[in-house]
Structures are given as structure tokens and as C-alpha cells.
CSV table of N, CA and C in Angstrom, one decimal:
chain,number,residue,atom,x,y,z
A,1,ASP,N,0.8,-1.2,0.0
A,1,ASP,CA,0.0,0.0,0.0
A,1,ASP,C,0.9,1.2,0.0
A,2,ALA,N,0.7,2.1,-1.0
A,2,ALA,CA,1.5,3.3,-1.1
A,2,ALA,C,1.4,4.2,0.1
A,3,ASN,N,0.2,4.3,0.7
A,3,ASN,CA,0.0,5.2,1.8
A,3,ASN,C,0.8,4.8,3.0
A,4,VAL,N,0.9,3.5,3.3
A,4,VAL,CA,1.7,3.0,4.4
A,4,VAL,C,3.2,3.3,4.2
A,5,ALA,N,3.7,3.1,3.0
A,5,ALA,CA,5.1,3.4,2.7
A,5,ALA,C,5.3,4.9,2.9
A,6,TYR,N,4.4,5.8,2.5
A,6,TYR,CA,4.6,7.2,2.7
A,6,TYR,C,4.7,7.6,4.1
A,7,ILE,N,3.8,7.0,5.0
A,7,ILE,CA,3.8,7.2,6.4
A,7,ILE,C,5.1,6.7,7.0
A,8,ALA,N,5.6,5.6,6.6
A,8,ALA,CA,6.8,5.0,7.1
A,8,ALA,C,8.0,5.9,6.8
A,9,ILE,N,8.0,6.5,5.7
A,9,ILE,CA,9.1,7.4,5.2
A,9,ILE,C,9.0,8.8,5.8
A,10,PHE,N,7.8,9.4,5.7
A,10,PHE,CA,7.5,10.8,6.0
A,10,PHE,C,6.6,10.9,7.2
A,11,GLY,N,6.8,10.1,8.3
A,11,GLY,CA,6.0,10.2,9.4
A,11,GLY,C,6.3,11.4,10.3
A,12,ASN,N,5.9,11.4,11.5
A,12,ASN,CA,6.2,12.4,12.5
A,12,ASN,C,7.6,12.4,12.9
A,13,PRO,N,8.4,13.5,12.6
A,13,PRO,CA,9.8,13.5,12.9
A,13,PRO,C,10.1,13.5,14.4
A,14,GLU,N,9.1,13.6,15.3
A,14,GLU,CA,9.4,13.4,16.7
A,14,GLU,C,9.5,11.9,17.1
A,15,GLU,N,9.2,11.0,16.2
A,15,GLU,CA,9.2,9.6,16.5
A,15,GLU,C,10.5,9.0,16.0
A,16,ARG,N,11.1,8.1,16.8
A,16,ARG,CA,12.4,7.4,16.6
A,16,ARG,C,12.4,6.7,15.2
A,17,LYS,N,11.3,6.0,14.9
A,17,LYS,CA,11.2,5.3,13.6
A,17,LYS,C,11.4,6.2,12.4
A,18,THR,N,10.8,7.4,12.5
A,18,THR,CA,11.0,8.4,11.4
A,18,THR,C,12.4,8.9,11.3
A,19,MET,N,13.0,9.1,12.5
A,19,MET,CA,14.3,9.7,12.6
A,19,MET,C,15.5,8.7,12.4
A,20,SER,N,15.1,7.4,12.3
A,20,SER,CA,16.2,6.4,12.4
A,20,SER,C,17.3,6.5,11.4
A,21,MET,N,17.0,6.8,10.2
A,21,MET,CA,18.1,6.9,9.2
A,21,MET,C,19.0,8.1,9.5
A,22,ALA,N,18.4,9.2,9.9
A,22,ALA,CA,19.2,10.4,10.2
A,22,ALA,C,20.0,10.1,11.5
A,23,ILE,N,19.5,9.5,12.5
A,23,ILE,CA,20.2,9.1,13.7
A,23,ILE,C,21.4,8.2,13.4
A,24,ASP,N,21.1,7.2,12.5
A,24,ASP,CA,22.2,6.3,12.1
A,24,ASP,C,23.3,7.0,11.4
A,25,LEU,N,23.0,8.0,10.5
A,25,LEU,CA,24.0,8.8,9.9
A,25,LEU,C,24.8,9.6,10.9
A,26,ALA,N,24.0,10.3,11.8
A,26,ALA,CA,24.6,11.1,12.8
A,26,ALA,C,25.6,10.3,13.7
A,27,ALA,N,25.2,9.1,14.0
A,27,ALA,CA,26.1,8.2,14.8
A,27,ALA,C,27.4,7.9,14.0
A,28,ARG,N,27.3,7.6,12.8
A,28,ARG,CA,28.5,7.3,12.0
A,28,ARG,C,29.4,8.5,11.8
A,29,GLU,N,28.8,9.7,11.7
A,29,GLU,CA,29.6,11.0,11.6
A,29,GLU,C,30.0,11.6,12.9
A,30,GLY,N,29.4,11.1,14.0
A,30,GLY,CA,29.8,11.7,15.3
A,30,GLY,C,29.1,13.0,15.6
A,31,ALA,N,27.9,13.2,15.0
A,31,ALA,CA,27.2,14.5,15.2
A,31,ALA,C,26.6,14.5,16.6
A,32,ASP,N,26.5,15.7,17.1
A,32,ASP,CA,25.8,15.9,18.4
A,32,ASP,C,24.3,16.2,18.3
A,33,LEU,N,23.9,16.7,17.2
A,33,LEU,CA,22.6,17.1,17.0
A,33,LEU,C,22.0,16.6,15.7
A,34,VAL,N,20.7,16.2,15.7
A,34,VAL,CA,20.0,15.8,14.5
A,34,VAL,C,18.7,16.6,14.4
A,35,LEU,N,18.4,17.2,13.3
A,35,LEU,CA,17.2,18.0,13.1
A,35,LEU,C,16.5,17.4,11.8
A,36,ALA,N,15.2,17.3,11.9
A,36,ALA,CA,14.4,16.8,10.8
A,36,ALA,C,13.0,17.5,10.8
A,37,THR,N,12.4,17.6,9.6
A,37,THR,CA,11.1,18.1,9.5
A,37,THR,C,10.2,17.1,8.7
A,38,ASP,N,8.9,17.3,8.8
A,38,ASP,CA,8.1,16.5,7.9
A,38,ASP,C,8.0,17.3,6.6
A,39,PRO,N,7.4,16.7,5.5
A,39,PRO,CA,7.5,17.3,4.2
A,39,PRO,C,7.0,18.7,4.1
A,40,ASP,N,5.9,19.1,4.9
A,40,ASP,CA,5.5,20.5,4.8
A,40,ASP,C,6.0,21.4,5.9
A,41,SER,N,7.0,20.8,6.7
A,41,SER,CA,7.7,21.6,7.7
A,41,SER,C,6.9,22.2,8.8
A,42,ASP,N,5.8,21.5,9.2
A,42,ASP,CA,5.0,22.0,10.3
A,42,ASP,C,5.3,21.2,11.6
A,43,ARG,N,6.2,20.3,11.5
A,43,ARG,CA,6.7,19.6,12.7
A,43,ARG,C,8.2,19.4,12.6
A,44,ILE,N,8.9,19.5,13.7
A,44,ILE,CA,10.3,19.3,13.7
A,44,ILE,C,10.7,18.2,14.7
A,45,GLY,N,11.7,17.4,14.4
A,45,GLY,CA,12.2,16.4,15.2
A,45,GLY,C,13.6,16.8,15.6
A,46,VAL,N,14.0,16.7,16.9
A,46,VAL,CA,15.3,17.0,17.4
A,46,VAL,C,15.8,15.8,18.2
A,47,ALA,N,17.0,15.4,17.9
A,47,ALA,CA,17.7,14.4,18.7
A,47,ALA,C,19.1,14.9,19.1
A,48,LEU,N,19.4,14.7,20.4
A,48,LEU,CA,20.7,15.1,21.0
A,48,LEU,C,21.4,13.9,21.5
A,49,ARG,N,22.8,14.0,21.3
A,49,ARG,CA,23.6,12.8,21.8
A,49,ARG,C,23.9,13.1,23.3
A,50,ASN,N,23.6,12.1,24.1
A,50,ASN,CA,23.9,12.2,25.6
A,50,ASN,C,25.3,11.8,25.9
A,51,LYS,N,25.7,11.9,27.2
A,51,LYS,CA,27.0,11.5,27.6
A,51,LYS,C,27.4,10.1,27.3
A,52,LYS,N,26.4,9.2,27.2
A,52,LYS,CA,26.7,7.8,26.8
A,52,LYS,C,26.8,7.6,25.3
A,53,GLY,N,26.6,8.6,24.5
A,53,GLY,CA,26.7,8.5,23.1
A,53,GLY,C,25.4,8.1,22.4
A,54,GLU,N,24.3,8.0,23.2
A,54,GLU,CA,23.0,7.6,22.7
A,54,GLU,C,22.2,8.9,22.3
A,55,TYR,N,21.4,8.7,21.3
A,55,TYR,CA,20.6,9.8,20.8
A,55,TYR,C,19.3,9.9,21.5
A,56,VAL,N,19.0,11.0,22.1
A,56,VAL,CA,17.7,11.2,22.9
A,56,VAL,C,16.8,12.1,22.1
A,57,LEU,N,15.6,11.7,21.8
A,57,LEU,CA,14.7,12.5,21.1
A,57,LEU,C,14.0,13.5,22.0
A,58,LEU,N,13.9,14.8,21.6
A,58,LEU,CA,13.2,15.8,22.3
A,58,LEU,C,11.7,15.9,21.8
A,59,ASN,N,10.8,16.1,22.7
A,59,ASN,CA,9.4,16.4,22.3
A,59,ASN,C,9.3,17.9,22.0
A,60,GLY,N,8.1,18.3,21.5
A,60,GLY,CA,7.9,19.6,21.1
A,60,GLY,C,8.1,20.6,22.2
A,61,ASN,N,7.7,20.3,23.4
A,61,ASN,CA,7.8,21.2,24.6
A,61,ASN,C,9.3,21.4,24.9
A,62,GLN,N,10.1,20.3,24.9
A,62,GLN,CA,11.5,20.4,25.2
A,62,GLN,C,12.2,21.2,24.2
A,63,THR,N,11.8,21.1,22.9
A,63,THR,CA,12.5,21.9,21.8
A,63,THR,C,12.1,23.3,22.0
A,64,LEU,N,10.9,23.7,22.4
A,64,LEU,CA,10.5,25.1,22.6
A,64,LEU,C,11.3,25.7,23.7
A,65,VAL,N,11.5,24.9,24.8
A,65,VAL,CA,12.2,25.5,25.9
A,65,VAL,C,13.7,25.8,25.5
A,66,LEU,N,14.3,25.0,24.7
A,66,LEU,CA,15.6,25.2,24.3
A,66,LEU,C,15.7,26.5,23.4
A,67,LEU,N,14.7,26.6,22.5
A,67,LEU,CA,14.7,27.7,21.6
A,67,LEU,C,14.4,29.0,22.3
A,68,MET,N,13.5,29.0,23.3
A,68,MET,CA,13.2,30.2,24.1
A,68,MET,C,14.4,30.6,25.0
A,69,SER,N,15.1,29.6,25.5
A,69,SER,CA,16.3,29.9,26.3
A,69,SER,C,17.4,30.5,25.5
A,70,TYR,N,17.6,30.0,24.3
A,70,TYR,CA,18.5,30.7,23.4
A,70,TYR,C,18.1,32.1,23.1
A,71,GLN,N,16.9,32.3,22.7
A,71,GLN,CA,16.4,33.6,22.3
A,71,GLN,C,16.6,34.6,23.5
A,72,LEU,N,16.2,34.2,24.7
A,72,LEU,CA,16.3,35.1,25.8
A,72,LEU,C,17.8,35.4,26.1
A,73,SER,N,18.6,34.4,26.0
A,73,SER,CA,20.1,34.6,26.3
A,73,SER,C,20.7,35.5,25.2
A,74,ALA,N,20.3,35.3,24.0
A,74,ALA,CA,20.8,36.2,22.9
A,74,ALA,C,20.4,37.6,23.1
A,75,ALA,N,19.2,37.8,23.6
A,75,ALA,CA,18.7,39.2,23.8
A,75,ALA,C,19.5,39.8,24.9
A,76,SER,N,19.8,39.1,25.9
A,76,SER,CA,20.6,39.6,27.0
A,76,SER,C,22.0,39.9,26.6
A,77,TRP,N,22.6,39.1,25.7
A,77,TRP,CA,24.0,39.4,25.3
A,77,TRP,C,24.1,40.7,24.5
A,78,THR,N,23.0,40.9,23.7
A,78,THR,CA,23.1,42.1,22.8
A,78,THR,C,22.4,43.3,23.4
A,79,GLY,N,21.7,43.1,24.5
A,79,GLY,CA,21.0,44.2,25.2
A,79,GLY,C,19.7,44.6,24.4
A,80,THR,N,19.1,43.7,23.6
A,80,THR,CA,17.9,44.0,22.9
A,80,THR,C,16.7,43.3,23.5
A,81,SER,N,15.6,43.8,23.1
A,81,SER,CA,14.3,43.2,23.6
A,81,SER,C,13.9,42.0,22.8
A,82,THR,N,13.2,41.1,23.3
A,82,THR,CA,12.7,39.9,22.6
A,82,THR,C,11.4,40.2,22.0
A,83,SER,N,10.8,41.3,22.1
A,83,SER,CA,9.5,41.6,21.5
A,83,SER,C,9.6,42.3,20.2
């Protein structure tokens, strides 16, 4: 069934099955960070390598916290407002 194949390849990037090929490549290359989106880019998947060398997937809430932390830190470094 073509629909099943499409879902297997282009599923939710927050799920390990969807990110598996990217994580395998990241492991071979020694990358610390893996980013992926779905085809229309309305979802993002993020995987970080932990101290054991394993890749941990972040959920949407965890990803938002990291992005907001960065934005607030960057604003304080430059003395600019975040609004």
C-alpha cells in the first residue's frame, strides 16, 4: 500500500522510527545534533547525543524550551528586547 510506505518514510519527525536513518548517519559521523522536519515543515524532530553517546529525542515542549532559552540569552547578550 503506497500510503503505508509514505507514512513510514515521512511520518512524525518526533518519533524514533521516522528519525532512524538520520540518527544512524549522525552516529556514523559523530554528530551531536539531529534535526528533521516533515514534508510541509509544520513539525520538527530534534535528537541530541547524551554523555553515553546515545541519541535522545526531544518532544515539542522540550524543543520550545531550548529555543526560548537561546532567544532570551541572545537578547541579554546584545541588550535587545525579545518583543
